[in-house]
Amino acid sequence: MLENALKNAFGINCHLEKIKLKGLPLYMVSGRVFYSAVMGDASFLIVKLSDREKFGVVAFKKQLSQYMEKTGLNVAFCFDDITRVQRDALIAKEIPFVSLPDQIFLPFLGVMLSNNLKRKMIVSTDKMMPATQCLFLYLLYQSGNDFFIKKQAADDLGLTKMSITRASEQLKQMDLIREERVGKEIRMVPNYRGRELFEVAKDYLINPVQKIVHTKITKEEGLFIAGETMLSRHSMLAAPSEDVYAVVKGSDIVSGFEEIDTRWQDDIRTSRVELWKYDPGLFANNGEVDPVSLAMSLSDNADERVEGELQSFLEEYKW
């Protein structure tokens, strides 16, 4: 029914596929159904809400950003029924939504369609999305490969078809890769290799750290050595007063942390845990985060000693 409504509204075929989302707060997934939507060359996420769910426009604006960051896609909420007041509030806040039979507000899709159904997906080329950076690192650390199969990369990285499509498109528009279709396969071919690929992409890379917490833990499975702790193991830098670890945000491990405010409890030995936008375990080696992600996590560090040792570490790294 939803597929037909969107097809009739915009005049092109619509394909919906039910998917699951992980790594989000319980209230953003419980009772909700998620669909990947493809209309022509446009892909987006539909979040179907329960008819028993109460909502407020401010909360949905915040959740919209979280869903977009998680998937790298435009997002629309789907309601069984909304009032005129609710509809007007959603439109005023520019929150895309669908409420059948005749309430459809998808401004991002309207722009794409009104521009002659442009074949080129519109993505930002300022900075990589977290999914894009995952894909970039996947290509970087396997520099011996001449090409990569898009479906295999998605499976290895745990990305949805939508996310891998948008990530590869962003790398293409950054001129870091090109795509070649061979039969039913879509091959991604890096335009550079090793250190050269890193240097060309450096200005596009993001700091993977979403948040930092201080907690009384020791090293445990699921945490990866990061930050100045890792750098001190590969350089002349002194080890920091707190051990530094990394873990993906939303991990079950995080829910067990007892967060400590070191400004008020300086007599407790704590560890500094970085909550990352993507899983550091994807590219970890010997329990340590990968070199490029390490470099980006320290990119805002103003300590000249850290900067100098980091540069030496990258120069000696065997790409």
PDB file of C-alpha atoms in Angstrom:
ATOM      1  CA  MET A   1       0.000   0.000   0.000  1.00  0.00           C
ATOM      2  CA  LEU A   2       2.791   2.411   0.915  1.00  0.00           C
ATOM      3  CA  GLU A   3       4.741   1.479  -2.216  1.00  0.00           C
ATOM      4  CA  ASN A   4       1.734   2.214  -4.427  1.00  0.00           C
ATOM      5  CA  ALA A   5       1.021   5.514  -2.676  1.00  0.00           C
ATOM      6  CA  LEU A   6       4.573   6.765  -3.257  1.00  0.00           C
ATOM      7  CA  LYS A   7       4.571   5.501  -6.830  1.00  0.00           C
ATOM      8  CA  ASN A   8       1.319   7.327  -7.581  1.00  0.00           C
ATOM      9  CA  ALA A   9       2.465  10.515  -5.864  1.00  0.00           C
ATOM     10  CA  PHE A  10       5.762  10.827  -7.756  1.00  0.00           C
ATOM     11  CA  GLY A  11       5.150   8.830 -10.908  1.00  0.00           C
ATOM     12  CA  ILE A  12       8.046   6.378 -10.572  1.00  0.00           C
ATOM     13  CA  ASN A  13       8.360   2.861  -9.185  1.00  0.00           C
ATOM     14  CA  CYS A  14       8.984   2.445  -5.488  1.00  0.00           C
ATOM     15  CA  HIS A  15      10.573  -0.565  -3.817  1.00  0.00           C
ATOM     16  CA  LEU A  16      10.442  -1.074  -0.045  1.00  0.00           C
ATOM     17  CA  GLU A  17      12.430  -3.636   1.933  1.00  0.00           C
ATOM     18  CA  LYS A  18      12.067  -4.182   5.671  1.00  0.00           C
ATOM     19  CA  ILE A  19      15.421  -3.863   7.477  1.00  0.00           C
ATOM     20  CA  LYS A  20      16.788  -3.828  11.022  1.00  0.00           C
ATOM     21  CA  LEU A  21      18.829  -1.050  12.600  1.00  0.00           C
ATOM     22  CA  LYS A  22      21.342  -1.671  15.374  1.00  0.00           C
ATOM     23  CA  GLY A  23      23.378   0.537  17.650  1.00  0.00           C
ATOM     24  CA  LEU A  24      20.563   2.967  18.464  1.00  0.00           C
ATOM     25  CA  PRO A  25      18.825   3.733  21.780  1.00  0.00           C
ATOM     26  CA  LEU A  26      15.978   1.353  22.616  1.00  0.00           C
ATOM     27  CA  TYR A  27      13.322   4.057  22.335  1.00  0.00           C
ATOM     28  CA  MET A  28      14.350   4.675  18.704  1.00  0.00           C
ATOM     29  CA  VAL A  29      13.845   1.053  17.639  1.00  0.00           C
ATOM     30  CA  SER A  30      11.261  -0.465  19.982  1.00  0.00           C
ATOM     31  CA  GLY A  31       7.872  -0.853  18.309  1.00  0.00           C
ATOM     32  CA  ARG A  32       9.115   0.758  15.101  1.00  0.00           C
ATOM     33  CA  VAL A  33       9.495  -0.815  11.677  1.00  0.00           C
ATOM     34  CA  PHE A  34      12.214   0.306   9.254  1.00  0.00           C
ATOM     35  CA  TYR A  35      12.103   0.174   5.467  1.00  0.00           C
ATOM     36  CA  SER A  36      14.769   0.921   2.911  1.00  0.00           C
ATOM     37  CA  ALA A  37      13.049   2.808   0.099  1.00  0.00           C
ATOM     38  CA  VAL A  38      14.363   3.047  -3.452  1.00  0.00           C
ATOM     39  CA  MET A  39      12.708   5.310  -6.015  1.00  0.00           C
ATOM     40  CA  GLY A  40      14.630   5.543  -9.252  1.00  0.00           C
ATOM     41  CA  ASP A  41      18.197   6.327  -8.174  1.00  0.00           C
ATOM     42  CA  ALA A  42      17.090   7.856  -4.861  1.00  0.00           C
ATOM     43  CA  SER A  43      17.399   5.853  -1.634  1.00  0.00           C
ATOM     44  CA  PHE A  44      16.055   6.810   1.771  1.00  0.00           C
ATOM     45  CA  LEU A  45      14.904   5.309   5.080  1.00  0.00           C
ATOM     46  CA  ILE A  46      11.281   5.126   6.237  1.00  0.00           C
ATOM     47  CA  VAL A  47      10.635   4.839   9.981  1.00  0.00           C
ATOM     48  CA  LYS A  48       7.140   3.405  10.591  1.00  0.00           C
ATOM     49  CA  LEU A  49       5.842   4.374  14.018  1.00  0.00           C
ATOM     50  CA  SER A  50       3.393   2.497  16.197  1.00  0.00           C
ATOM     51  CA  ASP A  51      -0.123   3.949  16.310  1.00  0.00           C
ATOM     52  CA  ARG A  52       0.159   3.899  20.117  1.00  0.00           C
ATOM     53  CA  GLU A  53       3.261   6.076  20.157  1.00  0.00           C
ATOM     54  CA  LYS A  54       3.018   9.634  21.372  1.00  0.00           C
ATOM     55  CA  PHE A  55       5.294  12.106  19.698  1.00  0.00           C
ATOM     56  CA  GLY A  56       6.567  15.633  19.813  1.00  0.00           C
ATOM     57  CA  VAL A  57       8.090  17.570  16.961  1.00  0.00           C
ATOM     58  CA  VAL A  58      11.218  18.559  18.927  1.00  0.00           C
ATOM     59  CA  ALA A  59      11.993  14.933  19.777  1.00  0.00           C
ATOM     60  CA  PHE A  60      11.491  13.843  16.172  1.00  0.00           C
ATOM     61  CA  LYS A  61      13.802  16.581  14.875  1.00  0.00           C
ATOM     62  CA  LYS A  62      16.566  15.225  17.107  1.00  0.00           C
ATOM     63  CA  GLN A  63      15.825  11.599  16.186  1.00  0.00           C
ATOM     64  CA  LEU A  64      15.839  12.512  12.497  1.00  0.00           C
ATOM     65  CA  SER A  65      19.458  13.662  12.795  1.00  0.00           C
ATOM     66  CA  GLN A  66      20.431  10.491  14.667  1.00  0.00           C
ATOM     67  CA  TYR A  67      18.859   8.221  12.049  1.00  0.00           C
ATOM     68  CA  MET A  68      20.548  10.180   9.248  1.00  0.00           C
ATOM     69  CA  GLU A  69      23.943   9.975  10.959  1.00  0.00           C
ATOM     70  CA  LYS A  70      23.526   6.242  11.544  1.00  0.00           C
ATOM     71  CA  THR A  71      22.493   5.355   7.984  1.00  0.00           C
ATOM     72  CA  GLY A  72      23.937   8.200   5.902  1.00  0.00           C
ATOM     73  CA  LEU A  73      20.510   8.551   4.252  1.00  0.00           C
ATOM     74  CA  ASN A  74      17.591  10.928   4.114  1.00  0.00           C
ATOM     75  CA  VAL A  75      14.866   9.794   6.520  1.00  0.00           C
ATOM     76  CA  ALA A  76      11.060  10.055   6.615  1.00  0.00           C
ATOM     77  CA  PHE A  77       8.665   9.121   9.418  1.00  0.00           C
ATOM     78  CA  CYS A  78       5.514   7.183   8.612  1.00  0.00           C
ATOM     79  CA  PHE A  79       2.357   7.725  10.708  1.00  0.00           C
ATOM     80  CA  ASP A  80      -0.939   5.846  10.574  1.00  0.00           C
ATOM     81  CA  ASP A  81      -2.758   9.065  11.338  1.00  0.00           C
ATOM     82  CA  ILE A  82      -1.885  12.669  12.174  1.00  0.00           C
ATOM     83  CA  THR A  83      -3.889  15.781  12.975  1.00  0.00           C
ATOM     84  CA  ARG A  84      -3.653  19.028  11.056  1.00  0.00           C
ATOM     85  CA  VAL A  85      -1.726  20.617  13.936  1.00  0.00           C
ATOM     86  CA  GLN A  86       0.776  17.755  13.944  1.00  0.00           C
ATOM     87  CA  ARG A  87       1.119  17.903  10.171  1.00  0.00           C
ATOM     88  CA  ASP A  88       1.769  21.634  10.172  1.00  0.00           C
ATOM     89  CA  ALA A  89       4.338  21.297  12.977  1.00  0.00           C
ATOM     90  CA  LEU A  90       6.249  18.617  11.066  1.00  0.00           C
ATOM     91  CA  ILE A  91       6.303  20.716   7.917  1.00  0.00           C
ATOM     92  CA  ALA A  92       7.393  23.825   9.834  1.00  0.00           C
ATOM     93  CA  LYS A  93      10.356  21.882  11.269  1.00  0.00           C
ATOM     94  CA  GLU A  94      11.110  20.392   7.816  1.00  0.00           C
ATOM     95  CA  ILE A  95      10.649  16.830   9.062  1.00  0.00           C
ATOM     96  CA  PRO A  96       9.808  14.494   6.141  1.00  0.00           C
ATOM     97  CA  PHE A  97       6.780  12.253   6.732  1.00  0.00           C
ATOM     98  CA  VAL A  98       4.160  10.049   5.133  1.00  0.00           C
ATOM     99  CA  SER A  99       0.634   9.560   6.480  1.00  0.00           C
ATOM    100  CA  LEU A 100      -1.657   7.676   4.126  1.00  0.00           C
ATOM    101  CA  PRO A 101      -3.732   8.068   2.164  1.00  0.00           C
ATOM    102  CA  ASP A 102      -2.813  11.586   1.060  1.00  0.00           C
ATOM    103  CA  GLN A 103      -0.338  13.243   3.442  1.00  0.00           C
ATOM    104  CA  ILE A 104       3.142  12.993   1.907  1.00  0.00           C
ATOM    105  CA  PHE A 105       5.936  15.456   2.652  1.00  0.00           C
ATOM    106  CA  LEU A 106       9.268  14.322   1.191  1.00  0.00           C
ATOM    107  CA  PRO A 107      11.102  17.525   0.235  1.00  0.00           C
ATOM    108  CA  PHE A 108      14.418  15.760  -0.448  1.00  0.00           C
ATOM    109  CA  LEU A 109      12.723  13.499  -2.979  1.00  0.00           C
ATOM    110  CA  GLY A 110      10.876  16.363  -4.583  1.00  0.00           C
ATOM    111  CA  VAL A 111      14.157  18.173  -5.244  1.00  0.00           C
ATOM    112  CA  MET A 112      15.658  15.093  -6.858  1.00  0.00           C
ATOM    113  CA  LEU A 113      12.624  14.449  -9.027  1.00  0.00           C
ATOM    114  CA  SER A 114      12.075  18.039 -10.091  1.00  0.00           C
ATOM    115  CA  ASN A 115      15.618  18.202 -11.415  1.00  0.00           C
ATOM    116  CA  ASN A 116      14.916  15.756 -14.231  1.00  0.00           C
ATOM    117  CA  LEU A 117      15.477  12.734 -12.010  1.00  0.00           C
ATOM    118  CA  LYS A 118      19.199  13.372 -11.852  1.00  0.00           C
ATOM    119  CA  ARG A 119      21.206  10.184 -12.151  1.00  0.00           C
ATOM    120  CA  LYS A 120      23.920  11.410  -9.846  1.00  0.00           C
ATOM    121  CA  MET A 121      23.178  10.986  -6.168  1.00  0.00           C
ATOM    122  CA  ILE A 122      23.677  14.211  -4.206  1.00  0.00           C
ATOM    123  CA  VAL A 123      26.064  13.757  -1.293  1.00  0.00           C
ATOM    124  CA  SER A 124      28.241  16.141   0.628  1.00  0.00           C
ATOM    125  CA  THR A 125      31.897  16.222  -0.359  1.00  0.00           C
ATOM    126  CA  ASP A 126      33.087  18.266   2.623  1.00  0.00           C
ATOM    127  CA  LYS A 127      33.666  15.423   5.075  1.00  0.00           C
ATOM    128  CA  MET A 128      33.161  11.679   5.037  1.00  0.00           C
ATOM    129  CA  MET A 129      30.145  10.144   6.714  1.00  0.00           C
ATOM    130  CA  PRO A 130      31.025   7.452   9.309  1.00  0.00           C
ATOM    131  CA  ALA A 131      29.968   4.707   6.865  1.00  0.00           C
ATOM    132  CA  THR A 132      32.093   6.314   4.141  1.00  0.00           C
ATOM    133  CA  GLN A 133      35.131   6.398   6.400  1.00  0.00           C
ATOM    134  CA  CYS A 134      34.605   2.708   7.194  1.00  0.00           C
ATOM    135  CA  LEU A 135      34.548   1.910   3.496  1.00  0.00           C
ATOM    136  CA  PHE A 136      37.605   4.098   2.878  1.00  0.00           C
ATOM    137  CA  LEU A 137      39.608   2.305   5.587  1.00  0.00           C
ATOM    138  CA  TYR A 138      38.480  -1.047   4.180  1.00  0.00           C
ATOM    139  CA  LEU A 139      39.943  -0.098   0.803  1.00  0.00           C
ATOM    140  CA  LEU A 140      43.055   1.522   2.281  1.00  0.00           C
ATOM    141  CA  TYR A 141      44.158  -1.435   4.378  1.00  0.00           C
ATOM    142  CA  GLN A 142      43.753  -3.910   1.516  1.00  0.00           C
ATOM    143  CA  SER A 143      45.849  -1.948  -0.959  1.00  0.00           C
ATOM    144  CA  GLY A 144      47.021  -5.140  -2.674  1.00  0.00           C
ATOM    145  CA  ASN A 145      43.579  -5.635  -4.217  1.00  0.00           C
ATOM    146  CA  ASP A 146      42.940  -4.185  -7.666  1.00  0.00           C
ATOM    147  CA  PHE A 147      39.213  -3.860  -7.034  1.00  0.00           C
ATOM    148  CA  PHE A 148      36.542  -4.513  -4.402  1.00  0.00           C
ATOM    149  CA  ILE A 149      33.052  -5.984  -4.833  1.00  0.00           C
ATOM    150  CA  LYS A 150      30.476  -3.631  -3.361  1.00  0.00           C
ATOM    151  CA  LYS A 151      28.277  -6.418  -1.940  1.00  0.00           C
ATOM    152  CA  GLN A 152      31.253  -8.142  -0.298  1.00  0.00           C
ATOM    153  CA  ALA A 153      32.378  -4.858   1.266  1.00  0.00           C
ATOM    154  CA  ALA A 154      28.873  -4.273   2.649  1.00  0.00           C
ATOM    155  CA  ASP A 155      28.821  -7.764   4.183  1.00  0.00           C
ATOM    156  CA  ASP A 156      32.307  -7.421   5.685  1.00  0.00           C
ATOM    157  CA  LEU A 157      31.529  -4.023   7.201  1.00  0.00           C
ATOM    158  CA  GLY A 158      27.978  -4.805   8.311  1.00  0.00           C
ATOM    159  CA  LEU A 159      26.535  -2.019   6.152  1.00  0.00           C
ATOM    160  CA  THR A 160      23.139  -2.027   4.465  1.00  0.00           C
ATOM    161  CA  LYS A 161      22.795  -1.817   0.712  1.00  0.00           C
ATOM    162  CA  MET A 162      21.659   1.781   1.108  1.00  0.00           C
ATOM    163  CA  SER A 163      24.636   2.754   3.249  1.00  0.00           C
ATOM    164  CA  ILE A 164      27.250   1.142   1.003  1.00  0.00           C
ATOM    165  CA  THR A 165      25.690   2.812  -2.045  1.00  0.00           C
ATOM    166  CA  ARG A 166      25.822   6.239  -0.453  1.00  0.00           C
ATOM    167  CA  ALA A 167      29.321   5.669   0.948  1.00  0.00           C
ATOM    168  CA  SER A 168      30.741   4.578  -2.402  1.00  0.00           C
ATOM    169  CA  GLU A 169      29.029   7.502  -4.116  1.00  0.00           C
ATOM    170  CA  GLN A 170      30.670   9.915  -1.695  1.00  0.00           C
ATOM    171  CA  LEU A 171      34.097   8.368  -2.356  1.00  0.00           C
ATOM    172  CA  LYS A 172      33.434   8.656  -6.086  1.00  0.00           C
ATOM    173  CA  GLN A 173      32.531  12.329  -5.844  1.00  0.00           C
ATOM    174  CA  MET A 174      35.688  12.891  -3.791  1.00  0.00           C
ATOM    175  CA  ASP A 175      37.565  11.298  -6.719  1.00  0.00           C
ATOM    176  CA  LEU A 176      39.012   8.603  -4.472  1.00  0.00           C
ATOM    177  CA  ILE A 177      37.482   5.660  -6.340  1.00  0.00           C
ATOM    178  CA  ARG A 178      35.704   4.812  -9.573  1.00  0.00           C
ATOM    179  CA  GLU A 179      33.093   2.125 -10.157  1.00  0.00           C
ATOM    180  CA  GLU A 180      32.972  -0.516 -12.868  1.00  0.00           C
ATOM    181  CA  ARG A 181      30.076  -2.875 -13.562  1.00  0.00           C
ATOM    182  CA  VAL A 182      31.087  -6.401 -14.584  1.00  0.00           C
ATOM    183  CA  GLY A 183      28.006  -8.559 -15.147  1.00  0.00           C
ATOM    184  CA  LYS A 184      25.922  -8.175 -11.982  1.00  0.00           C
ATOM    185  CA  GLU A 185      28.905  -7.101  -9.887  1.00  0.00           C
ATOM    186  CA  ILE A 186      29.723  -3.505  -9.069  1.00  0.00           C
ATOM    187  CA  ARG A 187      33.468  -3.143  -8.573  1.00  0.00           C
ATOM    188  CA  MET A 188      35.033  -0.284  -6.659  1.00  0.00           C
ATOM    189  CA  VAL A 189      38.497   0.609  -7.945  1.00  0.00           C
ATOM    190  CA  PRO A 190      40.698   2.949  -5.839  1.00  0.00           C
ATOM    191  CA  ASN A 191      42.282   5.790  -7.790  1.00  0.00           C
ATOM    192  CA  TYR A 192      45.296   5.747  -5.453  1.00  0.00           C
ATOM    193  CA  ARG A 193      46.978   3.241  -3.155  1.00  0.00           C
ATOM    194  CA  GLY A 194      48.561   3.122   0.270  1.00  0.00           C
ATOM    195  CA  ARG A 195      50.125   6.303   1.627  1.00  0.00           C
ATOM    196  CA  GLU A 196      49.110   8.287  -1.471  1.00  0.00           C
ATOM    197  CA  LEU A 197      45.451   7.345  -0.950  1.00  0.00           C
ATOM    198  CA  PHE A 198      45.670   8.483   2.671  1.00  0.00           C
ATOM    199  CA  GLU A 199      47.316  11.795   1.777  1.00  0.00           C
ATOM    200  CA  VAL A 200      44.730  12.592  -0.919  1.00  0.00           C
ATOM    201  CA  ALA A 201      41.837  11.711   1.400  1.00  0.00           C
ATOM    202  CA  LYS A 202      43.220  13.303   4.580  1.00  0.00           C
ATOM    203  CA  ASP A 203      41.194  16.517   4.406  1.00  0.00           C
ATOM    204  CA  TYR A 204      37.963  14.522   4.039  1.00  0.00           C
ATOM    205  CA  LEU A 205      38.497  12.276   7.055  1.00  0.00           C
ATOM    206  CA  ILE A 206      36.557  12.788  10.283  1.00  0.00           C
ATOM    207  CA  ASN A 207      37.420  12.388  13.946  1.00  0.00           C
ATOM    208  CA  PRO A 208      35.750   9.070  14.889  1.00  0.00           C
ATOM    209  CA  VAL A 209      35.254  10.069  18.535  1.00  0.00           C
ATOM    210  CA  GLN A 210      31.639  10.909  19.339  1.00  0.00           C
ATOM    211  CA  LYS A 211      31.970  11.229  23.103  1.00  0.00           C
ATOM    212  CA  ILE A 212      34.476  10.619  25.896  1.00  0.00           C
ATOM    213  CA  VAL A 213      33.637   9.078  29.261  1.00  0.00           C
ATOM    214  CA  HIS A 214      35.805   8.445  32.306  1.00  0.00           C
ATOM    215  CA  THR A 215      35.116   5.218  34.154  1.00  0.00           C
ATOM    216  CA  LYS A 216      36.743   2.818  36.589  1.00  0.00           C
ATOM    217  CA  ILE A 217      37.559  -0.119  34.321  1.00  0.00           C
ATOM    218  CA  THR A 218      40.486  -2.189  33.233  1.00  0.00           C
ATOM    219  CA  LYS A 219      41.052  -3.546  29.739  1.00  0.00           C
ATOM    220  CA  GLU A 220      38.321  -5.982  28.760  1.00  0.00           C
ATOM    221  CA  GLU A 221      37.111  -7.720  25.631  1.00  0.00           C
ATOM    222  CA  GLY A 222      35.454  -5.305  23.218  1.00  0.00           C
ATOM    223  CA  LEU A 223      37.669  -2.359  24.133  1.00  0.00           C
ATOM    224  CA  PHE A 224      40.606  -1.365  21.959  1.00  0.00           C
ATOM    225  CA  ILE A 225      43.742   0.523  22.979  1.00  0.00           C
ATOM    226  CA  ALA A 226      43.549   4.032  21.529  1.00  0.00           C
ATOM    227  CA  GLY A 227      44.647   7.646  21.813  1.00  0.00           C
ATOM    228  CA  GLU A 228      47.833   8.615  23.586  1.00  0.00           C
ATOM    229  CA  THR A 229      48.062   5.179  25.200  1.00  0.00           C
ATOM    230  CA  MET A 230      48.487   3.547  21.809  1.00  0.00           C
ATOM    231  CA  LEU A 231      50.783   6.276  20.514  1.00  0.00           C
ATOM    232  CA  SER A 232      53.014   5.942  23.588  1.00  0.00           C
ATOM    233  CA  ARG A 233      53.502   2.252  22.749  1.00  0.00           C
ATOM    234  CA  HIS A 234      54.898   3.136  19.319  1.00  0.00           C
ATOM    235  CA  SER A 235      56.863   6.285  20.075  1.00  0.00           C
ATOM    236  CA  MET A 236      58.852   8.176  22.685  1.00  0.00           C
ATOM    237  CA  LEU A 237      55.691   9.767  24.074  1.00  0.00           C
ATOM    238  CA  ALA A 238      55.123   9.142  27.781  1.00  0.00           C
ATOM    239  CA  ALA A 239      52.025   7.117  28.636  1.00  0.00           C
ATOM    240  CA  PRO A 240      49.067   9.271  29.747  1.00  0.00           C
ATOM    241  CA  SER A 241      47.793   9.267  33.328  1.00  0.00           C
ATOM    242  CA  GLU A 242      44.610   7.535  32.160  1.00  0.00           C
ATOM    243  CA  ASP A 243      44.614   4.474  29.906  1.00  0.00           C
ATOM    244  CA  VAL A 244      42.729   5.291  26.707  1.00  0.00           C
ATOM    245  CA  TYR A 245      40.371   2.817  25.035  1.00  0.00           C
ATOM    246  CA  ALA A 246      37.898   2.953  22.165  1.00  0.00           C
ATOM    247  CA  VAL A 247      34.551   1.241  21.643  1.00  0.00           C
ATOM    248  CA  VAL A 248      31.691   1.826  19.245  1.00  0.00           C
ATOM    249  CA  LYS A 249      28.916   3.977  20.696  1.00  0.00           C
ATOM    250  CA  GLY A 250      25.824   1.937  21.481  1.00  0.00           C
ATOM    251  CA  SER A 251      27.880  -1.118  22.460  1.00  0.00           C
ATOM    252  CA  ASP A 252      26.460  -3.256  25.260  1.00  0.00           C
ATOM    253  CA  ILE A 253      29.731  -2.674  27.120  1.00  0.00           C
ATOM    254  CA  VAL A 254      28.970   1.045  27.411  1.00  0.00           C
ATOM    255  CA  SER A 255      25.721   0.436  29.283  1.00  0.00           C
ATOM    256  CA  GLY A 256      27.734  -1.153  32.083  1.00  0.00           C
ATOM    257  CA  PHE A 257      30.037   1.826  32.584  1.00  0.00           C
ATOM    258  CA  GLU A 258      29.876   3.829  35.783  1.00  0.00           C
ATOM    259  CA  GLU A 259      30.760   7.289  34.540  1.00  0.00           C
ATOM    260  CA  ILE A 260      33.005   9.261  36.881  1.00  0.00           C
ATOM    261  CA  ASP A 261      33.495  13.028  36.956  1.00  0.00           C
ATOM    262  CA  THR A 262      37.269  13.346  37.414  1.00  0.00           C
ATOM    263  CA  ARG A 263      36.885  16.978  38.440  1.00  0.00           C
ATOM    264  CA  TRP A 264      35.229  15.827  41.689  1.00  0.00           C
ATOM    265  CA  GLN A 265      36.676  12.349  42.177  1.00  0.00           C
ATOM    266  CA  ASP A 266      40.366  12.728  41.460  1.00  0.00           C
ATOM    267  CA  ASP A 267      41.337  10.048  43.989  1.00  0.00           C
ATOM    268  CA  ILE A 268      39.947   7.228  41.815  1.00  0.00           C
ATOM    269  CA  ARG A 269      42.064   5.702  39.040  1.00  0.00           C
ATOM    270  CA  THR A 270      39.992   5.919  35.902  1.00  0.00           C
ATOM    271  CA  SER A 271      40.267   5.030  32.255  1.00  0.00           C
ATOM    272  CA  ARG A 272      39.330   7.325  29.394  1.00  0.00           C
ATOM    273  CA  VAL A 273      36.948   5.602  26.984  1.00  0.00           C
ATOM    274  CA  GLU A 274      36.259   7.062  23.554  1.00  0.00           C
ATOM    275  CA  LEU A 275      32.846   6.239  22.104  1.00  0.00           C
ATOM    276  CA  TRP A 276      33.347   5.991  18.349  1.00  0.00           C
ATOM    277  CA  LYS A 277      31.013   6.683  15.437  1.00  0.00           C
ATOM    278  CA  TYR A 278      32.033   3.383  13.852  1.00  0.00           C
ATOM    279  CA  ASP A 279      33.323   0.112  15.265  1.00  0.00           C
ATOM    280  CA  PRO A 280      37.085   0.371  15.965  1.00  0.00           C
ATOM    281  CA  GLY A 281      37.200  -3.415  15.970  1.00  0.00           C
ATOM    282  CA  LEU A 282      36.679  -3.519  12.199  1.00  0.00           C
ATOM    283  CA  PHE A 283      40.279  -2.433  11.588  1.00  0.00           C
ATOM    284  CA  ALA A 284      41.964  -3.137  14.929  1.00  0.00           C
ATOM    285  CA  ASN A 285      45.212  -5.082  15.090  1.00  0.00           C
ATOM    286  CA  ASN A 286      46.654  -6.711  18.216  1.00  0.00           C
ATOM    287  CA  GLY A 287      44.003  -5.027  20.325  1.00  0.00           C
ATOM    288  CA  GLU A 288      44.875  -1.534  19.024  1.00  0.00           C
ATOM    289  CA  VAL A 289      42.861   0.811  16.824  1.00  0.00           C
ATOM    290  CA  ASP A 290      44.048   1.355  13.266  1.00  0.00           C
ATOM    291  CA  PRO A 291      46.681   4.056  12.546  1.00  0.00           C
ATOM    292  CA  VAL A 292      44.501   6.363  10.418  1.00  0.00           C
ATOM    293  CA  SER A 293      41.633   6.367  12.909  1.00  0.00           C
ATOM    294  CA  LEU A 294      44.171   6.990  15.677  1.00  0.00           C
ATOM    295  CA  ALA A 295      45.538   9.973  13.769  1.00  0.00           C
ATOM    296  CA  MET A 296      42.074  11.436  13.280  1.00  0.00           C
ATOM    297  CA  SER A 297      41.124  10.876  16.921  1.00  0.00           C
ATOM    298  CA  LEU A 298      44.181  12.949  17.909  1.00  0.00           C
ATOM    299  CA  SER A 299      43.672  15.612  15.223  1.00  0.00           C
ATOM    300  CA  ASP A 300      42.297  18.131  17.728  1.00  0.00           C
ATOM    301  CA  ASN A 301      45.097  17.577  20.258  1.00  0.00           C
ATOM    302  CA  ALA A 302      47.036  20.822  20.676  1.00  0.00           C
ATOM    303  CA  ASP A 303      50.062  19.214  22.366  1.00  0.00           C
ATOM    304  CA  GLU A 304      53.073  19.672  20.058  1.00  0.00           C
ATOM    305  CA  ARG A 305      54.711  16.536  21.475  1.00  0.00           C
ATOM    306  CA  VAL A 306      51.707  14.435  20.508  1.00  0.00           C
ATOM    307  CA  GLU A 307      51.585  16.002  17.054  1.00  0.00           C
ATOM    308  CA  GLY A 308      55.289  15.381  16.457  1.00  0.00           C
ATOM    309  CA  GLU A 309      55.249  11.756  17.629  1.00  0.00           C
ATOM    310  CA  LEU A 310      52.101  11.089  15.613  1.00  0.00           C
ATOM    311  CA  GLN A 311      53.737  12.372  12.423  1.00  0.00           C
ATOM    312  CA  SER A 312      56.794  10.170  13.052  1.00  0.00           C
ATOM    313  CA  PHE A 313      54.529   7.180  13.670  1.00  0.00           C
ATOM    314  CA  LEU A 314      52.666   7.690  10.377  1.00  0.00           C
ATOM    315  CA  GLU A 315      55.892   8.191   8.434  1.00  0.00           C
ATOM    316  CA  GLU A 316      57.286   4.903   9.750  1.00  0.00           C
ATOM    317  CA  TYR A 317      54.053   2.981   9.197  1.00  0.00           C
ATOM    318  CA  LYS A 318      54.335   0.384   6.400  1.00  0.00           C
ATOM    319  CA  TRP A 319      51.521   1.263   4.064  1.00  0.00           C
TER     320      TRP A 319
END
